[in-house]
């Protein structure tokens, strides 16, 4: 099957250009090739038209009963496993022959054989509770491991994205392999890979196709990581909270945030919203950014405080520690809660944990002492 897919790719002159993520734009129309199966929602205006339909012709992609591909949907762990298994089959390595099959992976599922094969290959891992969560979206970090190990992709150059320089070394190496072989370009606007984010069915198909059809002559260029921008100086204090929200906020906007303690308690701030992004999207973004500034979230004390029980006296204590006024510290709390920014001062770090909106700890405060 591998040779057939490679030949079909050559015959169709399928290129693997650098595509700004997310993949799946509709910027130009390609010349339609002849395929027996055409998904009604993948037209020739889709730049990945040939990739998707050639993989369908090889039986790797099946689509849905209504003849749609639904490329914009997030790909699940089951679906990703199935695509790889349809192509690799028995060629997948068996690293853990006696692996325990999670209880949520049942023989009744059409994806059972694929899931078991990837579990034995150690390409999928259960969570701390022993569940595979097969219908949850797969992360980009998990995708990287599956494709690099499954298709034996080698690292050709040790170039790193802004959010993979530090952190999990295994994930960093998998991403290096993808990038140095032209399988991923990452997010060009900020030079990130965003390993914690999910990806779509179309993105996974393209990444997999590139992994199968690696160009041995491809030479990756070093990743240009942009200089840190969006630094906001708090008036009269000299401290700089670095803007980490999805929408850059100039200092003039920061001035608009309330310095009243009562505003921290208002219902409107219990469900923070930035633009049209959901709390989950904000959490994913914030998690990536925090991973880049680990020195600011380590300290002598790391505490979580519910919005409902946050006391004025504690804020006064933090203000004193930081050497700023009570009103300025209140403004910082209102600011980080509303924008997703992280205040990084000389002694104190404050940010709002979007993952804990409905749980006990919402504000996270890190205190550092000399």
Short mmCIF file of C-alpha atoms in Angstrom, two decimals, residues 18-233:
data_model
loop_
_atom_site.label_atom_id
_atom_site.label_comp_id
_atom_site.label_asym_id
_atom_site.label_seq_id
_atom_site.Cartn_x
_atom_site.Cartn_y
_atom_site.Cartn_z
CA UNK A 18 4.73 25.27 3.86
CA UNK A 19 1.16 25.94 4.96
CA UNK A 20 0.36 28.38 7.70
CA UNK A 21 -1.60 26.54 10.38
CA UNK A 22 -4.30 25.64 10.67
CA UNK A 23 -4.10 23.62 7.47
CA UNK A 24 -7.15 23.46 5.30
CA UNK A 25 -7.44 26.85 3.71
CA UNK A 26 -9.46 27.43 0.57
CA UNK A 27 -7.27 30.04 -1.05
CA UNK A 28 -7.07 28.58 -4.54
CA UNK A 29 -8.63 25.95 -6.71
CA UNK A 30 -6.66 22.87 -7.78
CA UNK A 31 -7.11 20.91 -10.96
CA UNK A 32 -9.45 18.03 -10.18
CA UNK A 33 -8.04 14.53 -10.58
CA UNK A 34 -10.26 11.52 -11.21
CA UNK A 35 -11.30 9.64 -8.09
CA UNK A 36 -14.00 7.03 -7.62
CA UNK A 37 -14.92 8.47 -4.24
CA UNK A 38 -15.40 12.23 -3.88
CA UNK A 39 -16.39 13.76 -0.56
CA UNK A 40 -19.10 16.33 -1.14
CA UNK A 41 -17.57 18.68 1.45
CA UNK A 42 -14.05 18.56 -0.04
CA UNK A 43 -14.10 20.56 -3.25
CA UNK A 44 -11.33 21.46 -5.65
CA UNK A 45 -11.06 24.80 -3.85
CA UNK A 46 -9.49 22.96 -0.94
CA UNK A 47 -5.69 23.00 -1.23
CA UNK A 48 -5.62 19.47 0.22
CA UNK A 49 -8.18 18.05 -2.23
CA UNK A 50 -5.76 15.54 -3.77
CA UNK A 51 -4.20 14.48 -0.48
CA UNK A 52 -7.56 13.67 1.07
CA UNK A 53 -8.98 11.87 -1.96
CA UNK A 54 -5.82 9.91 -2.74
CA UNK A 55 -5.83 8.64 0.86
CA UNK A 56 -9.51 7.76 0.44
CA UNK A 57 -8.67 5.90 -2.78
CA UNK A 58 -6.14 3.83 -0.84
CA UNK A 59 -8.73 2.97 1.80
CA UNK A 60 -7.03 4.95 4.55
CA UNK A 61 -9.82 7.51 4.84
CA UNK A 62 -13.43 6.28 4.82
CA UNK A 63 -15.43 9.37 5.72
CA UNK A 64 -19.01 9.32 6.94
CA UNK A 65 -22.13 7.57 5.65
CA UNK A 66 -23.45 10.82 4.16
CA UNK A 67 -20.36 11.02 1.91
CA UNK A 68 -18.72 13.80 3.92
CA UNK A 69 -15.19 13.99 5.28
CA UNK A 70 -15.85 16.70 7.88
CA UNK A 71 -12.26 17.84 7.77
CA UNK A 72 -12.85 20.70 10.18
CA UNK A 73 -13.90 18.41 13.02
CA UNK A 74 -11.37 17.60 15.72
CA UNK A 75 -9.91 14.13 15.18
CA UNK A 76 -10.43 11.72 18.05
CA UNK A 77 -7.94 9.25 19.49
CA UNK A 78 -9.97 6.40 17.98
CA UNK A 79 -10.01 8.01 14.53
CA UNK A 80 -6.29 8.81 14.51
CA UNK A 81 -5.45 5.26 15.57
CA UNK A 82 -7.65 3.87 12.81
CA UNK A 83 -6.04 5.92 10.03
CA UNK A 84 -2.56 4.81 11.07
CA UNK A 85 -3.65 1.18 11.52
CA UNK A 86 -5.30 1.03 8.10
CA UNK A 87 -2.00 2.03 6.54
CA UNK A 88 0.53 0.23 8.76
CA UNK A 89 -1.44 -2.82 9.87
CA UNK A 90 0.86 -5.55 11.15
CA UNK A 91 3.92 -3.40 10.46
CA UNK A 92 3.30 -1.48 13.67
CA UNK A 93 5.87 -2.43 16.32
CA UNK A 94 4.77 -4.50 19.31
CA UNK A 95 6.46 -2.88 22.30
CA UNK A 96 3.97 -3.95 24.96
CA UNK A 97 2.45 -7.30 23.88
CA UNK A 98 0.70 -7.80 27.22
CA UNK A 99 -0.59 -4.27 27.64
CA UNK A 100 -3.80 -3.97 29.67
CA UNK A 101 -6.67 -2.92 27.45
CA UNK A 102 -8.58 0.01 29.00
CA UNK A 103 -12.18 -0.70 29.95
CA UNK A 104 -13.44 2.03 27.59
CA UNK A 105 -11.92 0.24 24.59
CA UNK A 106 -14.49 -2.43 23.77
CA UNK A 107 -14.47 -5.17 21.10
CA UNK A 108 -17.82 -3.86 19.88
CA UNK A 109 -16.18 -0.74 18.52
CA UNK A 110 -15.14 -0.56 14.87
CA UNK A 111 -11.91 1.02 16.09
CA UNK A 112 -11.03 -1.73 18.58
CA UNK A 113 -8.28 -3.46 16.55
CA UNK A 114 -6.65 -0.13 15.73
CA UNK A 115 -6.70 1.06 19.34
CA UNK A 116 -5.25 -2.22 20.61
CA UNK A 117 -2.51 -2.15 17.97
CA UNK A 118 -1.46 1.38 18.93
CA UNK A 119 -1.59 0.53 22.63
CA UNK A 120 0.72 -2.44 22.03
CA UNK A 121 2.98 -0.19 19.97
CA UNK A 122 3.05 2.23 22.92
CA UNK A 123 1.77 5.00 20.66
CA UNK A 124 -1.31 5.65 22.78
CA UNK A 125 -1.35 5.77 26.55
CA UNK A 126 -4.25 5.51 29.03
CA UNK A 127 -4.75 8.32 31.52
CA UNK A 128 -4.05 8.14 35.26
CA UNK A 129 -7.36 6.31 35.75
CA UNK A 130 -6.55 3.69 33.16
CA UNK A 131 -8.95 5.10 30.57
CA UNK A 132 -8.04 5.71 26.94
CA UNK A 133 -10.80 8.28 26.39
CA UNK A 134 -11.02 7.12 22.76
CA UNK A 135 -13.61 9.67 21.69
CA UNK A 136 -11.71 12.69 22.99
CA UNK A 137 -9.66 14.80 20.55
CA UNK A 138 -6.05 13.77 20.19
CA UNK A 139 -3.44 16.41 20.99
CA UNK A 140 -0.77 17.67 18.62
CA UNK A 141 1.88 16.22 20.95
CA UNK A 142 0.25 12.78 20.73
CA UNK A 143 -0.01 13.15 16.95
CA UNK A 144 3.71 13.91 16.78
CA UNK A 145 4.62 10.74 18.67
CA UNK A 146 2.30 8.52 16.63
CA UNK A 147 3.63 9.72 13.29
CA UNK A 148 7.31 9.91 14.21
CA UNK A 149 7.47 6.49 15.86
CA UNK A 150 4.90 4.83 13.62
CA UNK A 151 6.55 5.95 10.39
CA UNK A 152 10.11 5.98 11.73
CA UNK A 153 10.72 9.67 11.03
CA UNK A 154 14.26 10.71 11.93
CA UNK A 155 15.47 14.06 13.27
CA UNK A 156 17.42 15.87 10.55
CA UNK A 157 17.96 19.15 12.40
CA UNK A 158 17.48 20.20 16.03
CA UNK A 159 15.27 23.25 15.54
CA UNK A 160 12.77 24.13 18.25
CA UNK A 161 9.58 26.17 18.45
CA UNK A 162 9.12 28.80 21.14
CA UNK A 163 6.91 26.46 23.18
CA UNK A 164 8.96 23.26 22.75
CA UNK A 165 12.40 24.57 23.74
CA UNK A 166 11.62 23.66 27.33
CA UNK A 167 9.27 21.09 28.73
CA UNK A 168 8.91 17.44 27.83
CA UNK A 169 12.09 16.32 26.04
CA UNK A 170 10.35 13.42 24.31
CA UNK A 171 7.73 15.68 22.74
CA UNK A 172 10.44 18.17 21.76
CA UNK A 173 12.30 15.47 19.81
CA UNK A 174 9.16 14.26 18.07
CA UNK A 175 8.38 17.81 16.99
CA UNK A 176 11.98 18.29 15.82
CA UNK A 177 11.55 15.24 13.59
CA UNK A 178 8.30 16.56 12.12
CA UNK A 179 9.65 20.03 11.45
CA UNK A 180 13.04 18.99 10.08
CA UNK A 181 11.32 16.75 7.53
CA UNK A 182 8.78 19.33 6.39
CA UNK A 183 5.82 17.56 7.98
CA UNK A 184 4.79 20.56 10.05
CA UNK A 185 5.47 24.27 9.82
CA UNK A 186 3.96 25.10 13.18
CA UNK A 187 2.15 28.38 13.71
CA UNK A 188 4.23 30.87 11.79
CA UNK A 189 2.78 33.98 13.41
CA UNK A 190 4.36 33.22 16.79
CA UNK A 191 6.71 30.32 16.04
CA UNK A 192 4.82 27.86 18.24
CA UNK A 193 3.78 24.25 17.82
CA UNK A 194 1.05 24.25 20.51
CA UNK A 195 1.46 20.63 21.60
CA UNK A 196 -1.50 20.69 23.99
CA UNK A 197 -4.00 21.75 21.33
CA UNK A 198 -6.14 19.38 19.31
CA UNK A 199 -6.08 19.16 15.52
CA UNK A 200 -8.64 18.57 12.83
CA UNK A 201 -9.26 15.51 10.69
CA UNK A 202 -7.87 17.35 7.69
CA UNK A 203 -4.73 18.42 9.52
CA UNK A 204 -4.03 14.88 10.68
CA UNK A 205 -4.55 13.53 7.16
CA UNK A 206 -2.07 16.03 5.74
CA UNK A 207 0.51 15.36 8.46
CA UNK A 208 0.15 11.62 7.91
CA UNK A 209 0.45 11.98 4.14
CA UNK A 210 3.64 13.99 4.54
CA UNK A 211 5.01 11.40 6.96
CA UNK A 212 4.43 8.67 4.37
CA UNK A 213 5.89 10.72 1.50
CA UNK A 214 8.94 12.35 3.09
CA UNK A 215 11.15 14.32 0.72
CA UNK A 216 14.71 13.08 1.41
CA UNK A 217 16.10 16.32 -0.04
CA UNK A 218 14.07 18.62 2.19
CA UNK A 219 16.17 21.00 4.28
CA UNK A 220 14.46 22.81 7.12
CA UNK A 221 15.35 26.37 7.96
CA UNK A 222 16.01 27.51 11.53
CA UNK A 223 12.86 28.66 13.32
CA UNK A 224 12.82 32.40 13.86
CA UNK A 225 11.30 32.99 17.27
CA UNK A 226 9.90 36.52 17.54
CA UNK A 227 11.11 38.76 20.31
CA UNK A 228 8.81 39.12 23.27
CA UNK A 229 6.26 41.85 22.69
CA UNK A 230 3.26 43.31 24.41
CA UNK A 231 5.00 44.26 27.66
CA UNK A 232 2.79 46.49 29.75
CA UNK A 233 4.29 48.82 32.33
#
